[in-house]
């Protein structure tokens, strides 16, 4: 049947991977991810968990900022909603950690959608200020608002029961690695699918030309709110994982500074790129660790360097962001594409 | 399921499709449209001409819901009848009205293919959850509409650039892609705002051929704004002339060209 042949052709044409090299690369990444925990010590496993969780949050933020073009300074607060929802559900209601994680995603999606509503009227800087208000309101709610502080503990850190699965404690670095990896893999797959179909295309269209998108039938209000909801669901997942992994939630992790850190991640990694979000998360998690180690090893030779490290770190952070903005505004994802292009043509490249 | 073809109209050839009635639009003190009334019929090409600032784009913006006139109504018939002045742009798209813009408004960082696929947005049915999962209904939908979009790509002869980001294309090609995106909506009525402006003779000829193709082969009704009188005389069935927001003439191309009011409006502009 003729149309049957067409069908498979377009299906194949729409596949994400076409060449054997792409499959080999994917297989290598998967193999490395699976082998990693058996080779790594606890220090590296902790870093891997941190990177994985940050990457999920960064993909969430990138869906909103990089793909849909809606700026948000509320990332920290949305992470907090995920973390506290998961914590409260498990601690107060005894809901298993994995179930409270799923519920936390839904709750954060709802909260994100509500705070995304101003996006219909506001753009750019004005939206940034509106989401800054969201950040402050949510922070205030967690810290000060009586009905909520009874659950969150306000400024006190909140302890969350240890996650277990079939009697096995899950929040060891080794065991949680698998949780993180599974969640990250799911997040990547879902996000990639989103942007090769109807809803994701509408998001990107809104970013590129919102008036044309509306004239082509995209309901701007609905899709902007939807972008906030989808983004927040993933951010909520990152928050919930933080809660169950650390078994302690303190609001200092979720301030405006966190929002800005995540924005830096996706700018450095690459706006509008799923893989870039992961690179950015890895970069921003590893950079302080590297600087710390550097400081420690220099400690013997350069006196007083240890005290300077936090300031140096801030300075280097800032510098790196500026360098990226100036020299590679499309981030690490673009640099990686350049490298791949180079080797595809190698040795005939010039 | 998307029906075959590019024409989304349920009307028969020659039936009344669009009724603009006594539309008034002003910005502060400027009257962009003054009591404008006109009709458009299924299967015809209606050209709107007039000097710069006459209100042509404003009229199109009223039809597609971007501007809301202070007075008047715009009735669109396609089975049911709707007053477009009361609807938001995305609802008007759902009724089957698609358009291009005077200053190309494509999704610049999306590929040609994605721009056209977005044109199918109102016909697609899948929701966000199905899209996240992809396998199943979403994938089938992508394949189905991809076939529709490939027909348009063939028609407009843009096979070679389908995977290019639109922002990287030459101006003339961008104009063509914008026509393609509008066609992907399967329009009942197609609004084109100066589709040939800024093109060289060869590109203009191509574009005229595509527009005629869409109209004659596929039966799509078109409202077209164009400055090039030669083109207007060649391809349009009827012409409406605007000047300072008011309709000063209407009729067959040859009639309009001979109309003294039209001649003086154009001479006035040149002076
Ligand atoms: N959004 C707006 N705000 C203020 N004035 C506007 C707006 N849109 C149009 N106008 C005014 O309305 C009048 C008609 O403009 P319009 O763009 O419709 O003209 P046009 O016939 O399309 O001209 P051109 O041939 O130059 O494209 C002009 O005086 C213009 O300045
Ligand atoms: Mg105009």
Coordinates of N, CA and C in Angstrom, one line a residue, chain A residues 3 6-7 10-11 13-15 18 66 189-191 193-220 223 226 230 234, chain B residues 64 66 88-90 93-94 97-99 101 105-110 114 117-119 121-122 124-128 131-135 138-139 141-143 146-147 150 163 181-182 185:
Chain A
X3 N 0.4 4.5 0.7 CA 0.4 5.4 1.9 C 1.1 4.8 3.0
X6 N 4.8 5.7 2.6 CA 4.9 7.1 3.0 C 5.0 7.2 4.5
X7 N 4.1 6.5 5.1 CA 3.9 6.6 6.6 C 5.3 6.3 7.2
X10 N 8.0 9.2 6.6 CA 7.9 10.3 7.4 C 8.2 10.0 8.8
X11 N 7.8 8.9 9.3 CA 8.0 8.5 10.6 C 9.6 8.4 10.9
X13 N 11.8 9.9 9.0 CA 12.3 11.2 8.8 C 12.2 12.1 10.1
X14 N 11.1 11.8 10.9 CA 10.9 12.6 12.1 C 11.7 12.0 13.3
X15 N 12.3 10.9 13.1 CA 13.1 10.3 14.2 C 14.2 11.3 14.7
X18 N 19.4 9.7 13.2 CA 19.4 9.2 11.9 C 20.6 8.3 11.6
X66 N 13.8 29.6 27.8 CA 14.6 29.4 26.6 C 13.7 29.1 25.4
X189 N 13.4 12.9 28.0 CA 12.5 12.3 27.0 C 11.2 13.1 26.8
X190 N 10.6 13.4 27.9 CA 9.4 14.2 27.9 C 9.6 15.5 27.2
X191 N 10.7 16.2 27.6 CA 10.9 17.6 27.1 C 11.2 17.5 25.6
X193 N 10.2 15.3 23.5 CA 8.9 15.0 22.8 C 8.1 16.2 22.7
X194 N 8.0 16.9 23.8 CA 7.2 18.1 23.8 C 7.5 19.1 22.6
X195 N 8.8 19.2 22.4 CA 9.2 20.2 21.4 C 9.3 19.6 20.0
X196 N 8.9 18.4 19.8 CA 8.7 18.0 18.4 C 7.2 17.8 18.1
X197 N 6.4 18.3 18.9 CA 4.9 18.1 18.6 C 4.2 19.5 18.8
X198 N 2.9 19.4 18.8 CA 2.0 20.6 18.7 C 2.3 21.6 19.8
X199 N 2.2 21.1 21.1 CA 2.3 22.1 22.2 C 3.6 22.8 22.2
X200 N 4.7 22.0 22.1 CA 6.0 22.6 22.2 C 6.3 23.6 21.0
X201 N 5.7 23.3 19.8 CA 5.9 24.2 18.7 C 5.2 25.5 19.0
X202 N 4.0 25.4 19.6 CA 3.3 26.6 20.0 C 4.1 27.4 21.0
X203 N 4.8 26.8 21.9 CA 5.6 27.5 22.9 C 6.7 28.3 22.1
X204 N 7.4 27.6 21.2 CA 8.5 28.2 20.5 C 8.0 29.4 19.6
X205 N 6.8 29.1 19.0 CA 6.2 30.2 18.2 C 5.9 31.4 19.0
X206 N 5.5 31.3 20.2 CA 5.2 32.4 21.1 C 6.5 33.2 21.3
X207 N 7.6 32.4 21.6 CA 8.9 33.1 21.8 C 9.3 33.9 20.6
X208 N 9.2 33.3 19.4 CA 9.7 33.9 18.2 C 8.8 35.1 17.7
X209 N 7.5 34.9 17.8 CA 6.7 36.0 17.2 C 5.3 35.8 17.8
X210 N 5.0 36.4 18.9 CA 3.7 36.0 19.6 C 2.5 36.4 18.8
X211 N 2.6 37.6 18.1 CA 1.4 38.0 17.4 C 1.1 37.1 16.2
X212 N 2.1 36.7 15.5 CA 1.9 35.7 14.4 C 1.3 34.4 15.0
X213 N 1.9 34.0 16.1 CA 1.4 32.7 16.7 C -0.1 32.8 17.0
X214 N -0.5 34.0 17.5 CA -2.0 34.1 17.8 C -2.8 34.2 16.6
X215 N -2.3 34.8 15.5 CA -3.0 34.9 14.3 C -3.1 33.5 13.6
X216 N -2.2 32.7 13.9 CA -2.2 31.3 13.4 C -3.0 30.4 14.3
X217 N -3.6 30.9 15.3 CA -4.6 30.1 16.1 C -4.1 29.6 17.5
X218 N -2.9 30.1 17.9 CA -2.4 29.8 19.2 C -3.1 30.7 20.3
X219 N -3.8 30.2 21.2 CA -4.4 31.0 22.3 C -3.3 31.4 23.2
X220 N -2.9 32.6 23.2 CA -1.7 33.0 23.9 C -1.8 32.8 25.4
X223 N -1.6 29.1 26.3 CA -0.3 28.5 26.1 C 0.8 29.0 27.0
X226 N 0.1 27.4 30.2 CA 0.5 26.0 30.1 C 2.0 25.9 30.2
X230 N 3.8 23.4 32.8 CA 4.7 22.3 32.4 C 6.1 22.6 33.0
X234 N 8.3 20.2 36.2 CA 9.7 19.7 36.2 C 10.5 20.3 37.4
Chain B
X64 N -8.5 40.2 10.9 CA -7.9 39.1 11.6 C -7.9 39.3 13.1
X66 N -6.7 41.7 15.1 CA -5.6 42.4 15.8 C -6.1 43.8 16.3
X88 N -11.3 37.1 19.4 CA -9.8 37.3 19.5 C -9.2 36.6 18.2
X89 N -7.9 37.0 17.9 CA -7.3 36.5 16.7 C -7.3 34.9 16.6
X90 N -7.0 34.3 17.7 CA -6.9 32.8 17.6 C -8.2 32.1 17.3
X93 N -8.7 32.5 13.6 CA -7.9 31.5 12.8 C -8.7 30.2 12.8
X94 N -9.4 29.9 13.9 CA -10.2 28.6 13.9 C -11.3 28.6 12.9
X97 N -9.5 31.7 8.8 CA -8.9 32.9 8.1 C -7.4 32.9 8.5
X98 N -6.6 32.9 7.4 CA -5.2 32.9 7.6 C -4.6 34.1 6.9
X99 N -3.4 34.5 7.3 CA -2.9 35.7 6.6 C -1.4 35.7 6.6
X101 N 1.9 38.8 6.6 CA 2.1 40.2 7.1 C 2.9 41.0 6.1
X105 N 6.4 38.1 9.4 CA 6.4 37.8 10.8 C 6.4 36.3 11.0
X106 N 7.6 35.7 10.6 CA 7.7 34.3 10.7 C 8.3 33.9 12.1
X107 N 8.3 32.6 12.4 CA 9.0 32.2 13.6 C 10.5 31.9 13.2
X108 N 11.3 32.9 13.4 CA 12.6 33.0 12.8 C 13.6 31.9 13.1
X109 N 13.5 31.4 14.4 CA 14.4 30.4 14.8 C 13.9 28.9 14.6
X110 N 12.6 28.9 14.1 CA 12.1 27.6 13.7 C 12.4 27.2 12.3
X114 N 8.8 23.4 10.6 CA 8.1 23.7 11.8 C 7.2 24.9 11.7
X117 N 4.2 23.4 10.0 CA 3.5 22.6 10.9 C 2.7 23.4 12.0
X118 N 3.3 24.5 12.4 CA 2.5 25.4 13.3 C 1.3 25.9 12.6
X119 N 1.4 26.1 11.3 CA 0.2 26.5 10.6 C -1.0 25.6 10.7
X121 N -1.8 24.2 13.5 CA -2.1 24.1 14.9 C -3.6 23.9 15.2
X122 N -4.5 24.7 14.5 CA -5.9 24.7 14.8 C -6.5 23.4 14.4
X124 N -4.9 20.4 14.6 CA -4.4 19.3 15.4 C -5.2 19.2 16.7
X125 N -5.2 17.9 17.2 CA -6.1 17.7 18.4 C -5.3 17.3 19.6
X126 N -4.1 16.9 19.6 CA -3.4 16.4 20.7 C -3.2 17.4 21.8
X127 N -3.2 17.0 23.0 CA -2.9 17.9 24.1 C -1.5 17.7 24.7
X128 N -1.2 18.5 25.7 CA 0.1 18.5 26.2 C 0.6 17.2 26.8
X131 N 1.5 14.9 24.0 CA 2.7 15.4 23.3 C 3.9 15.1 24.1
X132 N 3.8 15.1 25.4 CA 5.0 14.7 26.3 C 5.3 13.3 26.1
X133 N 4.3 12.4 25.9 CA 4.5 11.0 25.7 C 5.0 10.7 24.3
X134 N 4.4 11.4 23.3 CA 4.8 11.3 21.9 C 4.2 10.0 21.3
X135 N 4.6 8.9 21.7 CA 4.2 7.6 21.0 C 2.7 7.5 21.1
X138 N 0.1 11.3 19.3 CA 0.9 12.4 18.8 C 1.8 12.1 17.6
X139 N 2.4 10.9 17.6 CA 3.2 10.6 16.5 C 2.4 10.4 15.2
X141 N -0.4 11.9 14.6 CA -0.8 13.2 14.2 C 0.3 14.0 13.4
X142 N 1.5 13.8 13.9 CA 2.7 14.4 13.3 C 2.8 13.9 11.8
X143 N 2.7 12.6 11.6 CA 2.9 12.0 10.3 C 1.8 12.5 9.4
X146 N 2.3 16.1 8.6 CA 3.5 16.3 7.8 C 3.2 16.1 6.3
X147 N 2.3 15.1 6.0 CA 2.0 14.8 4.7 C 1.3 16.1 4.1
X150 N 3.9 18.7 3.4 CA 4.7 18.4 2.3 C 4.1 18.7 1.0
X163 N 14.5 22.2 6.0 CA 15.0 22.0 7.3 C 15.9 23.3 7.8
X181 N 2.9 29.0 5.4 CA 2.4 28.8 6.7 C 0.9 29.1 6.8
X182 N 0.5 30.2 6.0 CA -0.9 30.5 6.0 C -1.7 29.4 5.3
X185 N -2.9 26.3 7.3 CA -4.1 26.4 8.1 C -5.3 25.9 7.3

